[in-house]
XYZ file of C-alpha atoms in Angstrom:
595
model
C 0.000 0.000 0.000
C 1.291 3.441 -0.751
C 0.200 6.903 0.176
C -0.525 9.130 -2.799
C 0.851 12.634 -2.682
C -1.576 15.494 -2.178
C -3.030 17.169 -5.270
C -0.495 18.946 -7.450
C 2.418 17.569 -5.416
C 5.227 15.799 -7.268
C 5.458 12.153 -6.229
C 9.078 12.349 -5.126
C 10.961 12.834 -1.919
C 12.566 11.222 1.059
C 13.114 7.597 1.787
C 12.565 8.006 5.527
C 13.071 4.899 7.611
C 10.093 2.925 8.846
C 8.560 3.621 12.221
C 11.079 2.697 14.912
C 10.596 -0.921 16.013
C 12.506 -2.479 18.919
C 15.618 -3.968 17.371
C 15.732 -7.117 19.490
C 14.365 -10.431 18.397
C 11.464 -11.668 20.423
C 9.194 -13.438 18.023
C 6.845 -10.666 17.176
C 4.690 -10.474 14.111
C 5.926 -9.480 10.696
C 5.405 -5.771 10.200
C 3.159 -4.694 7.366
C 4.608 -3.282 4.197
C 5.505 0.348 4.792
C 4.022 2.923 2.467
C 5.981 4.603 -0.251
C 8.203 7.476 0.810
C 6.601 10.876 1.232
C 6.751 13.800 -1.102
C 9.227 16.619 -0.574
C 8.127 19.211 1.938
C 5.902 22.098 1.027
C 6.097 21.842 -2.747
C 3.940 24.396 -4.574
C 1.561 23.272 -7.319
C 3.679 24.820 -10.061
C 6.610 22.501 -9.502
C 7.063 19.838 -12.199
C 6.971 16.182 -11.339
C 10.198 14.829 -9.906
C 11.674 11.347 -10.377
C 9.761 8.488 -8.863
C 11.045 7.712 -5.326
C 12.188 4.247 -4.277
C 9.336 1.811 -3.955
C 7.957 0.786 -0.597
C 10.060 -1.810 1.121
C 8.694 -5.301 1.665
C 8.311 -6.598 5.194
C 11.583 -7.387 6.885
C 12.807 -9.063 10.057
C 9.818 -10.849 11.631
C 11.300 -10.248 15.071
C 10.092 -6.702 14.791
C 6.610 -6.041 16.192
C 3.916 -4.739 13.920
C 2.898 -1.246 14.892
C 0.966 -0.622 11.731
C 2.013 1.564 8.876
C 4.583 4.186 9.745
C 3.151 7.594 10.278
C 4.130 10.475 8.099
C 7.324 12.207 9.121
C 6.761 14.997 11.581
C 7.591 18.310 10.069
C 6.828 17.282 6.495
C 3.630 19.127 5.615
C 1.136 18.198 2.950
C 1.851 14.512 2.872
C -0.077 11.500 4.069
C -0.125 10.796 6.222
C 18.667 -3.232 39.386
C 21.642 -6.285 42.443
C 19.888 -9.608 42.276
C 17.615 -8.569 45.142
C 15.072 -6.242 43.664
C 12.225 -5.018 45.783
C 8.712 -5.121 44.378
C 7.419 -1.797 43.217
C 6.528 0.497 46.056
C 3.109 1.768 46.805
C 1.718 4.423 44.516
C 1.463 8.014 45.549
C -1.321 8.981 47.864
C -4.659 9.086 46.045
C -6.459 12.311 45.610
C -3.359 14.470 45.652
C -3.886 17.763 43.854
C -2.671 17.652 40.299
C -2.830 20.384 37.727
C -3.704 19.062 34.319
C -2.957 21.636 31.689
C -4.752 20.827 28.464
C -4.652 23.234 25.524
C -7.826 24.612 24.050
C -9.549 22.631 21.354
C -9.732 24.154 17.894
C -12.616 26.323 16.868
C -13.339 24.045 13.947
C -12.728 20.470 12.834
C -9.285 19.203 13.767
C -6.828 17.788 11.336
C -4.978 14.505 11.495
C -6.229 11.318 13.042
C -8.932 10.632 15.560
C -8.829 8.386 18.615
C -7.271 4.973 18.971
C -3.723 3.828 18.671
C -2.311 6.063 15.980
C 0.382 3.540 15.143
C -2.300 1.451 13.486
C -3.523 4.262 11.301
C -2.170 6.393 8.507
C -1.699 10.009 9.292
C -3.412 12.146 6.709
C -1.806 15.532 6.465
C -3.311 17.965 4.051
C -6.792 17.642 5.532
C -8.220 20.862 6.863
C -6.601 22.130 10.063
C -8.266 25.200 11.467
C -5.833 27.120 13.631
C -7.134 29.083 16.559
C -5.496 32.317 17.419
C -4.638 32.853 21.069
C -3.822 36.394 22.018
C -1.210 36.201 24.777
C 0.339 39.399 26.028
C -0.394 41.080 22.738
C 1.205 38.278 20.691
C -0.559 35.892 18.331
C -0.337 32.178 19.149
C -1.136 29.712 16.414
C -2.173 26.357 17.806
C -3.178 23.768 15.264
C -6.158 21.467 15.075
C -5.981 20.261 18.227
C 30.874 15.543 25.795
C 33.499 14.118 25.325
C 36.338 13.565 27.817
C 34.390 14.492 30.895
C 32.202 12.107 32.849
C 29.085 13.997 31.975
C 26.720 12.524 29.453
C 25.838 14.229 26.232
C 22.243 13.185 25.926
C 21.909 13.517 22.178
C 24.882 11.549 20.986
C 27.117 14.583 21.106
C 29.802 15.769 23.470
C 32.774 17.999 23.785
C 35.655 19.176 25.931
C 34.107 22.328 27.244
C 33.273 25.116 24.857
C 33.627 24.323 21.174
C 36.532 26.039 19.468
C 35.729 29.200 17.621
C 36.149 32.929 17.550
C 32.523 33.888 17.594
C 30.588 34.176 20.865
C 28.259 31.413 21.902
C 24.551 31.968 21.796
C 23.576 33.361 25.218
C 22.996 30.551 27.701
C 24.751 27.882 25.632
C 28.155 26.690 24.453
C 27.435 26.288 20.755
C 29.251 29.152 19.042
C 27.944 31.045 16.061
C 30.243 30.253 13.112
C 31.955 33.101 11.294
C 29.628 32.207 8.441
C 26.397 30.351 9.084
C 26.182 29.367 5.407
C 27.031 25.665 5.269
C 28.347 23.350 2.599
C 28.297 19.587 2.227
C 30.986 17.805 4.247
C 30.447 14.208 3.122
C 27.483 12.150 1.942
C 27.773 8.370 2.277
C 25.495 6.163 0.130
C 23.117 3.810 1.885
C 24.229 0.159 1.774
C 21.786 -2.112 -0.028
C 21.698 -5.556 1.618
C 19.068 -7.972 0.321
C 17.372 -8.112 3.732
C 16.708 -5.098 5.930
C 19.542 -4.378 8.370
C 19.470 -2.058 11.369
C 22.135 0.652 11.277
C 20.986 2.395 14.445
C 23.678 4.477 16.128
C 25.054 7.947 15.484
C 27.543 9.857 17.672
C 29.227 13.241 17.280
C 32.147 14.467 19.425
C 34.723 17.242 19.074
C 36.842 15.159 16.704
C 34.806 12.356 15.156
C 31.419 11.384 13.786
C 30.765 7.669 14.269
C 27.988 5.803 12.466
C 26.725 2.241 12.557
C 26.919 0.539 9.180
C 26.194 -2.967 7.919
C 28.215 -5.236 10.225
C 30.523 -2.453 11.331
C 30.895 0.985 12.872
C 32.886 3.666 11.073
C 34.415 6.858 12.430
C 34.836 9.894 10.175
C 37.040 12.911 10.813
C 35.408 16.329 10.935
C 37.873 18.103 8.652
C 37.080 16.535 5.297
C 34.854 13.603 6.304
C 37.505 10.990 5.590
C 37.521 7.680 7.463
C 39.312 7.867 10.790
C 38.711 4.247 11.777
C 36.542 1.267 10.904
C 35.576 -1.517 13.310
C 34.056 -4.785 12.135
C 31.478 -6.274 14.499
C 30.726 -9.973 15.078
C 27.192 -9.364 13.831
C 24.789 -6.651 12.767
C 23.928 -3.798 15.091
C 20.429 -4.117 16.540
C 20.308 -1.087 18.817
C 22.342 1.805 20.190
C 22.235 4.528 22.803
C 22.526 8.210 22.024
C 24.418 8.877 25.270
C 28.178 9.388 25.472
C 30.351 9.155 28.592
C 34.131 9.649 28.463
C 34.008 9.399 24.668
C 32.460 5.944 24.943
C 29.054 4.718 23.885
C 27.141 1.446 23.806
C 25.560 -0.681 21.102
C 23.570 -3.879 20.819
C 24.373 -6.477 18.189
C 23.000 -9.853 17.191
C 24.273 -13.187 18.495
C 25.643 -13.997 15.032
C 25.368 -13.038 11.410
C 22.251 -14.285 9.611
C 22.551 -17.744 8.093
C 20.406 -20.213 6.214
C 19.788 -22.037 9.484
C 18.982 -18.863 11.433
C 17.862 -16.018 9.267
C 17.008 -13.721 12.164
C 19.525 -14.071 15.025
C 18.495 -12.745 18.417
C 19.703 -9.374 19.693
C 21.671 -10.606 22.723
C 25.053 -8.826 22.710
C 25.947 -5.585 24.486
C 29.167 -3.794 23.617
C 30.980 -0.551 24.399
C 33.006 1.260 21.769
C 35.699 3.921 22.175
C 34.649 6.675 19.806
C 38.181 8.081 19.515
C 39.828 4.851 18.376
C 36.914 2.681 17.263
C 38.031 -0.124 19.568
C 35.303 -2.448 20.823
C 36.313 -2.384 24.498
C 34.142 -5.280 25.625
C 30.994 -7.235 24.849
C 28.709 -9.281 27.073
C 25.418 -11.150 27.358
C 23.037 -11.707 30.265
C 21.328 -14.930 31.299
C 17.575 -15.125 31.483
C 16.191 -14.181 34.916
C 13.844 -17.166 34.744
C 16.747 -19.604 34.642
C 18.548 -21.595 32.002
C 21.412 -20.692 29.735
C 19.429 -18.842 27.123
C 20.637 -15.241 26.960
C 18.300 -12.309 27.328
C 17.114 -10.673 24.138
C 17.487 -6.902 24.296
C 15.701 -4.107 22.506
C 17.272 -1.019 24.123
C 20.561 0.032 25.714
C 21.478 3.194 27.599
C 24.224 4.791 29.688
C 24.064 6.720 32.953
C 27.422 7.756 34.358
C 29.609 4.639 34.480
C 26.707 2.189 34.094
C 25.523 0.538 30.891
C 21.993 -0.880 31.179
C 20.192 -2.944 28.547
C 16.643 -4.218 28.617
C 13.782 -5.625 26.620
C 10.724 -7.814 26.933
C 12.976 -10.682 28.050
C 14.629 -8.890 30.969
C 17.569 -6.618 31.641
C 21.079 -6.281 33.044
C 23.764 -3.693 33.807
C 27.540 -3.532 33.440
C 30.414 -1.230 34.302
C 31.175 1.049 31.369
C 34.961 0.811 31.606
C 35.510 -2.955 31.826
C 32.152 -4.680 31.274
C 31.997 -6.096 34.799
C 28.409 -7.224 35.556
C 26.749 -4.964 38.095
C 23.220 -6.258 38.574
C 20.171 -7.881 37.020
C 16.562 -7.054 37.907
C 14.528 -9.511 39.922
C 11.543 -11.279 38.405
C 9.087 -11.700 41.281
C 5.833 -13.514 41.954
C 3.841 -10.576 40.669
C 5.251 -11.137 37.207
C 7.153 -7.857 37.372
C 9.950 -7.164 34.950
C 11.947 -4.230 33.667
C 10.678 -3.141 30.263
C 13.505 -0.754 29.462
C 15.857 1.862 30.830
C 16.536 5.548 30.256
C 19.902 7.090 31.060
C 21.599 10.443 31.032
C 21.909 12.351 34.304
C 20.189 9.522 36.202
C 18.965 5.983 35.497
C 15.253 5.336 35.193
C 13.238 2.252 34.343
C 9.691 1.402 33.356
C 8.738 -1.738 35.278
C 5.704 -3.782 34.279
C 3.697 -6.038 36.587
C 0.751 -8.316 35.912
C -0.547 -9.596 32.622
C 0.752 -8.459 29.271
C -2.751 -7.435 28.189
C -3.465 -5.308 31.265
C -0.132 -4.417 32.850
C 0.448 -2.119 35.783
C 3.395 0.143 35.084
C 5.809 1.713 37.545
C 8.388 4.394 36.889
C 11.430 3.879 39.090
C 14.622 5.807 39.691
C 17.500 3.367 40.175
C 20.884 3.435 41.837
C 23.037 2.847 38.729
C 25.638 0.856 40.670
C 23.325 -1.534 42.528
C 20.074 -1.375 40.578
C 18.139 -0.746 43.787
C 15.128 1.539 43.315
C 15.314 4.912 45.015
C 11.585 5.332 44.490
C 8.725 3.729 42.591
C 5.742 5.586 41.156
C 2.653 3.724 40.002
C 1.308 5.063 36.738
C -2.376 5.481 36.014
C -4.478 2.579 34.854
C -4.989 2.197 31.129
C -1.348 2.710 30.152
C 0.050 -0.291 28.230
C 3.476 1.270 27.719
C 5.328 4.453 28.641
C 8.432 6.368 27.665
C 10.891 8.403 29.704
C 11.913 11.714 28.168
C 14.043 12.903 31.098
C 15.526 11.172 34.151
C 16.500 14.316 36.072
C 13.872 15.522 36.551
C 11.857 12.375 35.863
C 9.323 13.062 33.122
C 7.274 10.170 31.735
C 5.231 10.219 28.541
C 2.217 7.955 28.061
C -0.885 7.465 25.966
C -3.538 7.038 28.641
C -6.483 5.021 27.408
C -5.467 5.561 23.788
C -6.661 9.159 23.952
C -3.773 10.789 22.068
C -4.743 12.447 18.806
C -2.890 13.248 15.608
C -0.666 10.161 15.731
C 1.515 11.629 18.486
C 0.954 8.625 20.783
C 1.370 10.952 23.769
C -1.682 12.041 25.750
C -0.043 12.921 29.076
C 3.272 13.784 30.685
C 3.843 12.805 34.331
C 6.393 14.923 36.222
C 7.840 13.424 39.424
C 9.686 15.171 42.236
C 12.907 13.942 43.856
C 10.911 11.683 46.190
C 9.021 10.027 43.346
C 5.738 11.790 44.020
C 3.621 13.217 41.244
C 4.327 16.915 40.933
C 2.406 17.732 37.775
C 0.440 16.032 35.048
C 0.407 17.723 31.674
C -2.410 16.910 29.279
C -1.516 16.714 25.587
C -4.436 14.600 24.369
C -5.968 17.454 22.380
C -3.542 16.871 19.540
C -2.326 20.464 19.559
C 1.264 19.359 20.081
C 3.711 17.343 17.998
C 5.844 14.962 20.115
C 5.989 11.227 19.462
C 6.724 8.068 21.466
C 6.934 4.587 19.899
C 5.291 1.635 21.609
C 7.466 -0.662 23.746
C 10.547 1.575 23.592
C 11.307 3.443 26.806
C 13.919 5.929 25.582
C 12.902 6.751 22.035
C 10.449 9.595 22.476
C 11.168 12.462 20.113
C 10.123 16.074 19.774
C 10.427 16.924 23.487
C 13.380 18.320 25.440
C 13.604 19.198 29.135
C 15.504 22.129 30.631
C 15.060 25.349 32.589
C 12.320 23.687 34.650
C 10.228 23.255 31.516
C 9.464 20.784 28.779
C 9.763 22.266 25.297
C 7.788 20.771 22.442
C 6.488 21.821 19.044
C 2.940 22.702 18.254
C 1.224 20.574 15.667
C 1.669 21.855 12.136
C -0.914 24.270 10.800
C -1.489 26.525 7.838
C 0.447 29.772 7.904
C -0.291 32.936 5.992
C 1.235 31.792 2.689
C -0.836 30.118 -0.004
C 0.865 26.779 0.561
C 3.075 25.176 3.155
C 2.626 24.803 6.870
C 4.370 26.063 9.959
C 4.463 25.573 13.730
C 5.887 26.974 16.956
C 8.074 25.916 19.877
C 6.043 26.048 23.098
C 6.654 24.968 26.686
C 5.055 23.768 29.921
C 6.202 24.552 33.459
C 7.240 21.336 35.238
C 6.311 22.725 38.657
C 2.743 23.691 37.843
C 2.014 21.663 34.723
C 0.676 24.799 33.082
C 1.558 26.053 29.649
C 3.866 29.071 29.712
C 3.819 32.116 27.466
C 6.959 30.873 25.675
C 6.624 30.870 21.909
C 9.108 30.797 19.055
C 7.807 30.790 15.485
C 9.292 28.481 12.879
C 8.658 31.056 10.167
C 6.501 30.822 7.081
C 6.703 27.422 5.347
C 9.229 26.141 7.899
C 8.452 23.681 10.688
C 10.692 23.342 13.710
C 11.750 20.342 15.743
C 13.694 20.492 19.049
C 16.801 18.288 19.099
C 18.418 18.866 22.495
C 19.317 21.399 25.175
C 22.534 23.415 25.069
C 22.801 24.896 28.540
C 19.641 26.943 28.858
C 19.152 27.113 25.089
C 17.166 24.769 22.865
C 18.905 23.487 19.724
C 16.275 23.277 17.007
C 16.247 21.940 13.460
C 14.037 23.754 10.987
C 12.564 21.608 8.227
C 12.647 23.731 5.080
C 10.174 24.403 2.286
C 10.889 23.038 -1.183
C 13.105 25.946 -2.255
C 15.233 26.370 0.877
C 17.773 24.448 2.901
C 17.221 23.441 6.496
C 18.490 25.450 9.439
C 19.931 24.850 12.884
C 18.995 27.561 15.358
C 19.594 28.101 19.053
C 16.566 29.410 20.920
C 17.099 31.143 24.245
C 15.045 29.123 26.725
C 14.064 32.236 28.658
C 13.492 34.918 26.037
C 12.768 32.550 23.103
C 15.044 34.707 20.948
C 16.479 32.805 17.993
C 20.148 32.686 16.957
C 20.938 31.065 13.604
C 23.841 28.591 13.771
C 23.594 26.991 10.333
C 21.820 27.597 7.026
C 22.031 24.727 4.550
C 22.174 25.094 0.757
C 18.979 25.536 -1.232
C 20.585 23.932 -4.299
C 18.267 21.168 -5.510
C 20.528 18.124 -5.116
C 21.631 19.135 -1.629
C 18.122 20.107 -0.575
C 16.618 16.827 -1.751
C 19.318 14.829 0.020
C 18.692 16.754 3.230
C 14.920 16.504 3.147
C 15.011 12.769 2.441
C 15.579 12.318 6.186
C 12.477 12.534 8.357
C 13.199 14.146 11.700
C 11.332 11.571 13.786
C 12.646 8.563 11.830
C 16.297 9.514 11.450
C 19.258 10.507 13.616
C 20.015 14.235 13.741
C 23.293 15.300 15.407
C 24.574 18.878 15.606
C 27.721 20.127 17.353
C 30.271 22.860 16.738
C 29.121 23.812 13.251
C 28.642 20.237 12.024
C 25.281 18.617 11.219
C 24.770 14.926 10.440
C 21.477 13.366 9.309
C 21.545 9.568 9.307
C 19.407 6.533 8.508
C 18.453 3.817 10.985
C 17.783 1.038 8.468
C 19.342 -0.158 5.223
C 17.979 -2.371 2.481
C 18.120 -2.789 -1.237
C 15.142 -1.052 -2.854
C 12.547 -3.318 -4.403
C 12.789 -1.459 -7.706
C 15.519 0.615 -9.344
C 15.471 4.322 -9.926
C 14.519 7.218 -7.755
C 16.632 9.666 -5.839
C 19.958 8.623 -4.328
C 19.660 7.089 -0.876
C 22.148 7.875 1.873
C 23.458 6.301 5.053
C 24.055 9.859 6.131
C 24.517 13.350 4.774
C 26.427 16.089 6.545
C 26.994 19.827 6.475
C 29.697 22.084 7.866
C 29.702 25.798 8.648
C 32.778 27.784 9.589
C-alpha cells in the first residue's frame, strides 16, 4: 500500500526509515509493508513532477513487532499521512493528591490529522483541513493547530565535547554552541546507503569534538570532521540491533545480534551488548546476560542506555547492567511472583526504568529511579491505569510520557506527561491529548520519544503543524510547559513561514532546534534562548536542488540528527536494497559544515 501525494504535489521525496521498532528479536509479528516514501516538503503546485522515489520496502525481520504503517514524518507538511535482590514496586502516591492538568484549548473548527485509537495502526493524513485558533497572549498571536566528550558527563543527544567548542565567535547566550563566522554551510560528506538484500538495522550515530561515528552494515565507522575521511573502521561480530545516544568519556554502547544471519537462522536474536571507544573505534568489551527465569538462554534486548559509568540494557525478556569501563556485571533485575519485569531503561543524568507487573494485556506500570551501581530503586511511582506502555523523556527531573487510554490524537501517541519530584511523588500532570502538540513516542521503547526536550524547569515541544499565511506550506511553533505547575507558559518561538521546527536537544539553557525547510530552501539549525525565546541562527544549509533533496530525504522523527560545533549529520536507521531501481539517491548519512 502506498500513500498518494496530495493534489499537485510531485510524487518524489525522502526515503525516511520505517517507524522505529525495537531492534531485538522476540518473536513478534511481521510488520506490514511500509508505504511509499513521502513527497518533498511544502512543494507548490507549479513545480514539475520529480523522479519516482524508491518503492515501498517489503516486510523485513519478523522479530520486529507490527505497529501498523509508519506515520508520516513529523515536520513534512502536505503529505499523508537493578543487584539480584530487587524489591517489588513500592506503593503508589497517595490518592487524591492535587494535580494540575494543563490541556490546551480545542480548535474552533474540525481538527486535522487522526482521531482516537492507537495512531500507530492508522495512517496520518496531512493535508486535511486544520483550522488554527489564534490565542492572544500578552499582545502576541499564538497559532495552535487542530488540536561531551572527555568528561564524565553525558551528552544526551549523541554529542559531546571538551568544554566550549573552538571558535572565535561568541556562543549563543545561555549555551556553548558558538555562532560560526559564516552560518552558510556546505556539504561535508554524503555516504550512500548500503543495499543488503534483507533489511539491516544501522541504528547508532555519535558526534564528538573530533569524530562522527555511524553504525553501518556489520561495522561501525568513524569519520574525521575536517574533510569527512575515514578515521577508523571496526568490524562487528554481527549486525547492530540497537544503540544509545548517550556518550560518557568518549564511549558509547551498542547492541548487536548473536551472530550473522545464516540459512539455518535467518534472524539471530539481539543478545550482545558492547561498548566502543569513539576516539579509536576499539570495541572495548561485549557481554550477554542470562535469562532471569533460569537456564542458559541469553536475554534478548531491545534497548541500551548509559548513565554515568553504568551501561543498562533491557527488553521484553529482561535486563542487566555492566560497568562502562571494563564490562563487569553490576546487577540484574529480579523477576518476582507478581510477574514484574523491567521493560527498558533511560539514562543520562540519572537511570530510570519502566517496570511492568501483571498480565501483558493489562499491565500495571511503575516508573522507578535506580541506583546505577546496585540497581536498587530509590523510588517507585505507580502510573495510572490504562497505560500499556510508557516512555521516559528525562531522568532528572523524571518526566514520563504515556498514551492514557489511547486518547492521544494526531498520531503523536502521547496524551499525558507525568512529572515526578525527587521523592518520586507526582508533581504535575500535563495533558496533551488534544492533539495540539507534535511529540511522538513509539510503543514498547522506553527511551525513544522524540520532539520533546527538558531544561530550565520546563518541557519544550512543538505545536502541531498548521497553515500559515502563505498560499501553501505549513508552519508551527516551539512552546513549553512549566514542570512545577504543569501549566503552559507564554513561551513561543515561530518556525517562520513554510518552515516547521523540531527540538533536538538542550545546550545549557538554550534549545537546539532543526528547521525543516520548504521546497526551495535548505534546512536550518537555530539556538533558541530558553528564557526569552530569541532565535540565533547557527547553520543555514544550501537551497541547491541536489543538496536540498538529500537533506529533506531524512524525516526528523525517523532519522538521527546530530549537531555540534558547526557540524550537522542526518543519518538513517535502516538499510535495504530497494525493491525497484530508480529514484533519488539514498544515503546512510549526509552532513553539512559551517565555519
